[in-house]
Coordinates of C-alpha atoms in Angstrom, one line a residue:
M1 CA -21.1 21.9 -193.7
R2 CA -22.3 24.4 -196.2
Y3 CA -21.2 27.5 -194.4
I4 CA -17.5 26.7 -194.9
A5 CA -17.8 25.5 -198.5
A6 CA -16.5 28.8 -200.0
Y7 CA -13.6 29.0 -197.6
A8 CA -12.7 25.4 -198.1
A9 CA -12.6 26.1 -201.8
G10 CA -10.2 29.0 -201.2
V11 CA -12.6 31.9 -201.6
L12 CA -13.5 34.8 -199.3
H13 CA -16.7 36.9 -199.9
R14 CA -15.3 40.2 -198.5
D15 CA -18.6 42.1 -198.6
L16 CA -20.8 40.7 -195.9
S17 CA -23.8 42.8 -195.2
P18 CA -27.5 42.3 -194.6
G19 CA -28.3 43.1 -198.2
N20 CA -26.0 40.3 -199.4
I21 CA -27.7 37.6 -197.4
M22 CA -30.9 36.1 -198.8
I23 CA -33.1 34.2 -196.3
F24 CA -35.8 31.9 -197.5
R25 CA -38.0 29.2 -196.2
D26 CA -38.4 25.7 -197.6
E27 CA -42.2 25.6 -198.2
D28 CA -42.2 21.8 -198.2
N29 CA -40.5 21.6 -194.8
A30 CA -43.0 20.9 -192.0
L31 CA -40.5 22.3 -189.4
N32 CA -40.6 25.8 -191.0
I33 CA -36.8 26.0 -191.2
R34 CA -35.2 29.0 -192.9
Y35 CA -32.0 28.9 -195.0
G36 CA -29.6 31.6 -195.9
M37 CA -27.7 32.2 -199.1
L38 CA -24.8 34.5 -199.6
V39 CA -25.1 36.6 -202.8
D40 CA -23.1 39.3 -204.6
W41 CA -19.7 37.8 -204.9
D42 CA -18.3 40.6 -207.0
L43 CA -15.6 41.5 -204.4
S44 CA -14.7 37.9 -203.6
K45 CA -11.1 36.9 -203.8
A46 CA -9.1 33.7 -203.8
V47 CA -7.2 33.1 -200.6
D48 CA -4.1 31.2 -199.8
Q49 CA -5.2 29.4 -196.7
K50 CA -1.6 29.1 -195.5
N51 CA -1.2 32.8 -195.5
E52 CA -4.8 34.2 -195.6
H53 CA -4.0 37.6 -194.1
T54 CA -2.0 38.7 -197.1
A55 CA -3.6 36.7 -199.8
A56 CA -7.0 38.4 -199.5
H57 CA -5.7 41.9 -198.6
Q58 CA -6.6 44.8 -200.8
D59 CA -5.6 48.4 -199.8
S60 CA -8.7 50.1 -201.2
R61 CA -12.1 48.8 -202.2
T62 CA -15.7 49.9 -202.4
G63 CA -18.6 47.8 -201.2
S64 CA -22.0 48.1 -199.7

């Protein structure tokens, strides 16, 4: 499953917003299916999946 690939690799995006999600359509696809891609990984952080609440914590940050 693509949508858990970053988390499975131990990375959290941490700046989810409509501006950071690119939606596109596969022109060759007869079903007109759209796909999304998460962009702008500047604030991403590695996460310890055993203790994810503290590993990705940051007291102050600025994002969109």
